[in-house]
XYZ file of C-alpha atoms in Angstrom:
301
model
C 46.860 -32.019 -45.232
C 49.270 -30.504 -43.245
C 47.508 -31.275 -39.722
C 46.507 -34.293 -38.401
C 43.695 -36.135 -38.341
C 41.248 -38.120 -35.660
C 39.928 -41.199 -36.756
C 36.621 -42.674 -35.860
C 36.219 -45.745 -33.451
C 36.219 -48.848 -35.081
C 36.165 -52.370 -33.452
C 39.384 -54.575 -33.514
C 39.479 -58.008 -32.133
C 43.012 -58.985 -30.314
C 43.492 -62.417 -28.654
C 39.737 -63.351 -29.626
C 38.192 -60.148 -27.720
C 36.499 -57.214 -29.472
C 37.589 -54.118 -28.204
C 37.016 -50.623 -29.614
C 40.013 -48.658 -31.110
C 40.468 -44.714 -32.520
C 43.396 -43.350 -33.689
C 45.702 -40.243 -35.055
C 47.440 -39.974 -38.033
C 49.879 -37.186 -39.188
C 51.185 -36.807 -42.885
C 54.926 -36.882 -43.714
C 56.475 -34.670 -45.839
C 60.182 -34.941 -47.638
C 62.308 -31.695 -47.432
C 60.262 -29.914 -50.319
C 57.298 -30.111 -48.757
C 55.897 -33.463 -50.741
C 53.733 -36.215 -48.789
C 55.759 -39.295 -48.449
C 53.764 -41.191 -46.158
C 51.721 -41.233 -42.830
C 52.521 -42.075 -39.331
C 49.590 -42.663 -36.932
C 48.748 -44.535 -33.582
C 45.570 -46.429 -32.342
C 44.592 -46.388 -29.201
C 42.369 -48.365 -26.857
C 39.327 -46.695 -25.533
C 38.832 -49.211 -22.699
C 40.927 -47.099 -20.329
C 38.764 -43.780 -20.906
C 35.550 -45.775 -21.022
C 36.150 -46.678 -17.551
C 37.123 -43.347 -16.522
C 33.833 -41.838 -17.736
C 31.888 -45.125 -16.677
C 33.100 -44.203 -13.624
C 31.517 -40.892 -13.103
C 28.606 -40.617 -10.946
C 25.786 -38.179 -11.934
C 22.593 -38.545 -9.775
C 21.754 -42.183 -9.776
C 21.368 -43.416 -13.304
C 23.190 -40.306 -15.058
C 26.352 -40.896 -17.387
C 29.014 -39.461 -19.370
C 29.427 -39.841 -23.115
C 31.545 -39.691 -25.893
C 30.477 -38.762 -29.375
C 32.928 -38.528 -32.374
C 33.376 -36.180 -35.138
C 30.863 -38.265 -37.663
C 28.697 -38.925 -34.285
C 29.234 -42.642 -33.431
C 29.486 -43.262 -29.931
C 32.400 -44.322 -28.821
C 31.597 -44.155 -24.873
C 27.846 -44.677 -24.158
C 25.673 -45.971 -21.317
C 26.321 -49.192 -21.989
C 28.301 -51.279 -24.817
C 25.609 -52.088 -26.986
C 25.100 -48.107 -27.615
C 28.890 -47.915 -28.407
C 29.478 -48.215 -32.412
C 26.126 -46.525 -33.184
C 25.225 -43.137 -34.326
C 24.310 -40.878 -31.431
C 20.190 -40.322 -32.100
C 20.520 -36.715 -31.265
C 23.332 -36.245 -34.060
C 21.080 -37.286 -36.464
C 17.997 -36.035 -35.650
C 16.120 -32.853 -37.143
C 15.690 -31.306 -34.056
C 18.979 -31.403 -32.922
C 21.521 -32.120 -35.731
C 21.849 -28.397 -36.490
C 22.937 -27.865 -32.530
C 25.990 -30.377 -33.490
C 26.996 -28.413 -36.467
C 26.835 -25.094 -35.000
C 28.681 -26.488 -31.626
C 31.323 -27.770 -34.842
C 31.658 -23.612 -35.753
C 31.553 -22.108 -32.122
C 32.831 -24.786 -29.816
C 30.130 -23.885 -27.342
C 28.353 -26.585 -25.115
C 24.321 -26.584 -25.754
C 21.433 -28.270 -24.152
C 18.984 -30.215 -25.415
C 16.350 -32.964 -24.164
C 16.293 -36.288 -25.685
C 14.508 -39.743 -25.205
C 16.393 -42.645 -24.694
C 15.338 -46.230 -23.633
C 11.673 -44.846 -22.829
C 13.443 -42.219 -20.723
C 13.857 -38.515 -20.709
C 17.250 -36.929 -20.561
C 18.486 -33.692 -20.199
C 21.626 -33.592 -21.980
C 24.609 -31.198 -22.000
C 26.861 -31.518 -25.129
C 30.339 -29.907 -24.943
C 32.612 -29.838 -28.188
C 36.321 -29.810 -28.031
C 39.349 -30.599 -30.782
C 43.149 -31.669 -29.918
C 45.524 -29.240 -31.507
C 44.737 -27.990 -34.693
C 42.788 -31.185 -36.017
C 40.031 -30.712 -37.663
C 37.725 -32.970 -36.466
C 35.504 -32.227 -33.319
C 34.728 -34.508 -30.812
C 32.171 -33.825 -28.265
C 31.895 -35.049 -24.339
C 28.108 -35.729 -23.395
C 26.497 -35.072 -19.916
C 23.299 -37.194 -19.592
C 21.020 -36.910 -16.622
C 17.138 -38.439 -16.360
C 14.687 -35.665 -16.059
C 12.642 -37.427 -13.345
C 16.170 -37.507 -11.017
C 16.907 -34.176 -12.004
C 13.491 -32.847 -10.965
C 13.663 -35.036 -8.124
C 17.026 -33.049 -6.822
C 15.764 -30.036 -7.774
C 12.875 -30.259 -5.761
C 14.551 -31.857 -2.493
C 17.154 -28.708 -3.512
C 14.064 -26.171 -3.488
C 12.728 -27.624 -0.586
C 16.187 -26.978 1.588
C 16.255 -23.205 -0.277
C 12.742 -23.042 1.062
C 13.738 -24.146 4.525
C 16.968 -22.184 4.483
C 14.799 -18.816 3.267
C 12.255 -19.798 6.113
C 15.284 -19.493 8.641
C 16.461 -16.404 7.206
C 13.426 -15.040 7.051
C 12.670 -15.829 10.924
C 16.214 -14.557 12.222
C 15.872 -11.558 10.157
C 12.396 -10.759 11.589
C 13.533 -11.691 15.117
C 16.553 -9.217 14.375
C 14.613 -6.508 13.155
C 12.391 -6.989 15.940
C 15.184 -6.422 18.338
C 16.558 -3.519 16.791
C 12.952 -1.698 16.191
C 12.643 -2.450 19.873
C 16.078 -0.992 20.709
C 15.214 1.668 18.357
C 11.989 2.515 19.822
C 13.239 2.467 23.571
C 15.892 5.099 22.329
C 13.434 6.887 20.288
C 10.801 7.181 23.401
C 13.391 9.097 25.652
C 14.159 11.364 22.839
C 10.401 11.802 22.900
C 9.932 12.078 27.100
C 12.935 14.506 26.803
C 11.004 16.640 24.501
C 7.639 16.373 26.278
C 9.500 17.332 29.601
C 10.881 20.729 27.948
C 7.433 21.330 25.919
C 4.719 20.221 28.745
C 6.744 19.587 32.077
C 8.964 21.627 33.750
C 11.819 22.485 31.164
C 14.491 20.768 32.492
C 17.376 22.109 29.995
C 20.121 20.281 31.545
C 18.367 17.145 30.066
C 21.132 15.287 28.225
C 20.689 12.707 25.618
C 23.114 9.781 25.593
C 24.745 9.125 22.135
C 25.665 5.336 21.669
C 26.187 5.162 18.119
C 27.186 7.278 14.978
C 23.805 6.494 12.856
C 20.584 8.710 12.364
C 19.269 8.218 15.558
C 22.768 8.967 17.494
C 22.951 12.123 14.958
C 19.606 13.326 16.047
C 20.632 12.900 19.703
C 23.626 15.029 19.244
C 22.213 17.703 17.569
C 19.648 17.526 20.042
C 22.304 18.299 22.512
C 23.781 20.836 21.089
C 20.465 22.577 20.580
C 20.119 22.389 24.137
C 22.945 23.440 25.003
C 22.411 26.670 22.601
C 18.915 27.579 24.479
C 20.471 26.473 27.941
C 23.061 29.308 26.965
C 20.833 31.524 25.558
C 18.705 31.322 28.372
C 21.368 32.390 30.940
C 22.491 35.251 29.021
C 18.886 36.342 28.955
C 18.815 35.769 32.799
C 21.834 37.498 33.357
C 20.659 40.460 31.291
C 17.454 40.567 33.250
C 19.296 40.749 36.519
C 21.785 43.634 35.142
C 18.709 45.388 34.177
C 17.076 44.983 37.451
C 19.810 46.775 39.069
C 20.007 49.323 36.432
C 16.243 49.450 37.004
C 17.060 49.795 41.213
C 19.954 52.322 40.383
C 17.544 54.281 38.317
C 14.830 54.505 40.826
C 17.087 55.411 43.242
C 18.213 58.344 41.201
C 14.650 59.242 40.500
C 13.885 59.404 44.051
C 16.611 61.979 44.474
C 15.768 63.678 41.360
C 11.944 63.746 42.599
C 13.262 65.216 45.853
C 15.741 67.885 44.557
C 12.565 68.939 42.091
C 10.345 69.136 45.593
C 13.026 71.064 46.946
C 13.221 73.472 43.703
C 9.357 74.096 43.608
C 9.429 74.834 47.628
C 12.458 77.376 46.708
C 10.329 78.914 43.810
C 7.697 79.121 46.005
C 9.266 81.178 48.639
C 11.148 83.063 45.779
C 7.551 83.815 44.063
C 6.218 84.789 48.026
C 9.015 87.335 47.996
C 8.611 88.551 44.853
C 4.963 89.255 45.750
C 5.776 90.705 49.067
C 8.061 92.936 47.339
C 5.873 94.088 44.863
C 3.439 95.141 47.206
C 6.266 97.003 49.078
C 6.631 98.339 45.370
C 3.350 99.704 45.117
C 3.276 101.190 48.235
C 6.506 102.960 47.737
C 5.147 103.724 44.667
C 2.000 105.362 46.551
C 4.197 107.021 49.133
C 6.581 108.543 46.312
C 3.193 109.367 44.654
C 1.936 111.285 47.744
C 5.276 112.613 47.826
C 4.975 114.317 44.519
C 1.697 115.584 45.295
C 2.892 117.264 48.154
C 5.955 118.845 46.349
C 3.988 119.889 43.703
C 1.617 121.690 46.606
C 4.487 122.551 48.103
C 5.715 124.397 44.853
C 2.394 126.222 44.322
C 2.158 127.234 47.577
C 5.912 128.902 47.431
C 4.680 129.970 44.252
C 1.929 131.826 45.974
């Protein structure tokens, strides 16, 4: 194979002490690409084991290291190391390990170990282009996690209660402030509708929210109404002035009409008198005519 391989952990005796060693190996090729040998290196797991075991997870939680073949390189204690991980070979969870080798995505499961139920998060990883997939496991006792979750839940409930109280207090203060502002507007409108109708009332605008906009439009409306009433008052004053002038003109016209009527009556009397005089003249003329006729007869005779 042109790529390297990761070797499963194996026990080695060094200086009379057994240690766990894992290794990597790479093939050596000649210029024509033919394999001519292997170079490899063995590494003690003591340092890695101490580093993983030093991680404190809740009270008794721990980290584990599982090889590509399922061997525990690092476990809860030394007795577990070198054995096949129970979940790696279990019918319920072995497919999860197989899928993780393909997808390199972590998965979760619950397993029982030393009469304790553990919640496990298994994270697969690989080194460079090696085909072997190893796993790092996060193992937390369910009772410890549930206890922490319960505490966390209580903390959340307390925080939620405090936030709810503060939100209620703030809401009360805001609603109270809004109620005061709205009542001021109601009083102003009530005074206009039922009171003395003071159109010079203006609302103080403290903000640009909906209430502030409402008061702004209220003030503009009052200004328009006040302006319209001022125009009507001025027009009424002008009409009164024109009415008085028209009344004076009507009085003068009535006086002139009375004078004309008197003149007409005087002329009528004069006409009647002239009519009587004309009748008298006509009678005199008729008398003269009769006298002339009689004179003519006398002359003819």
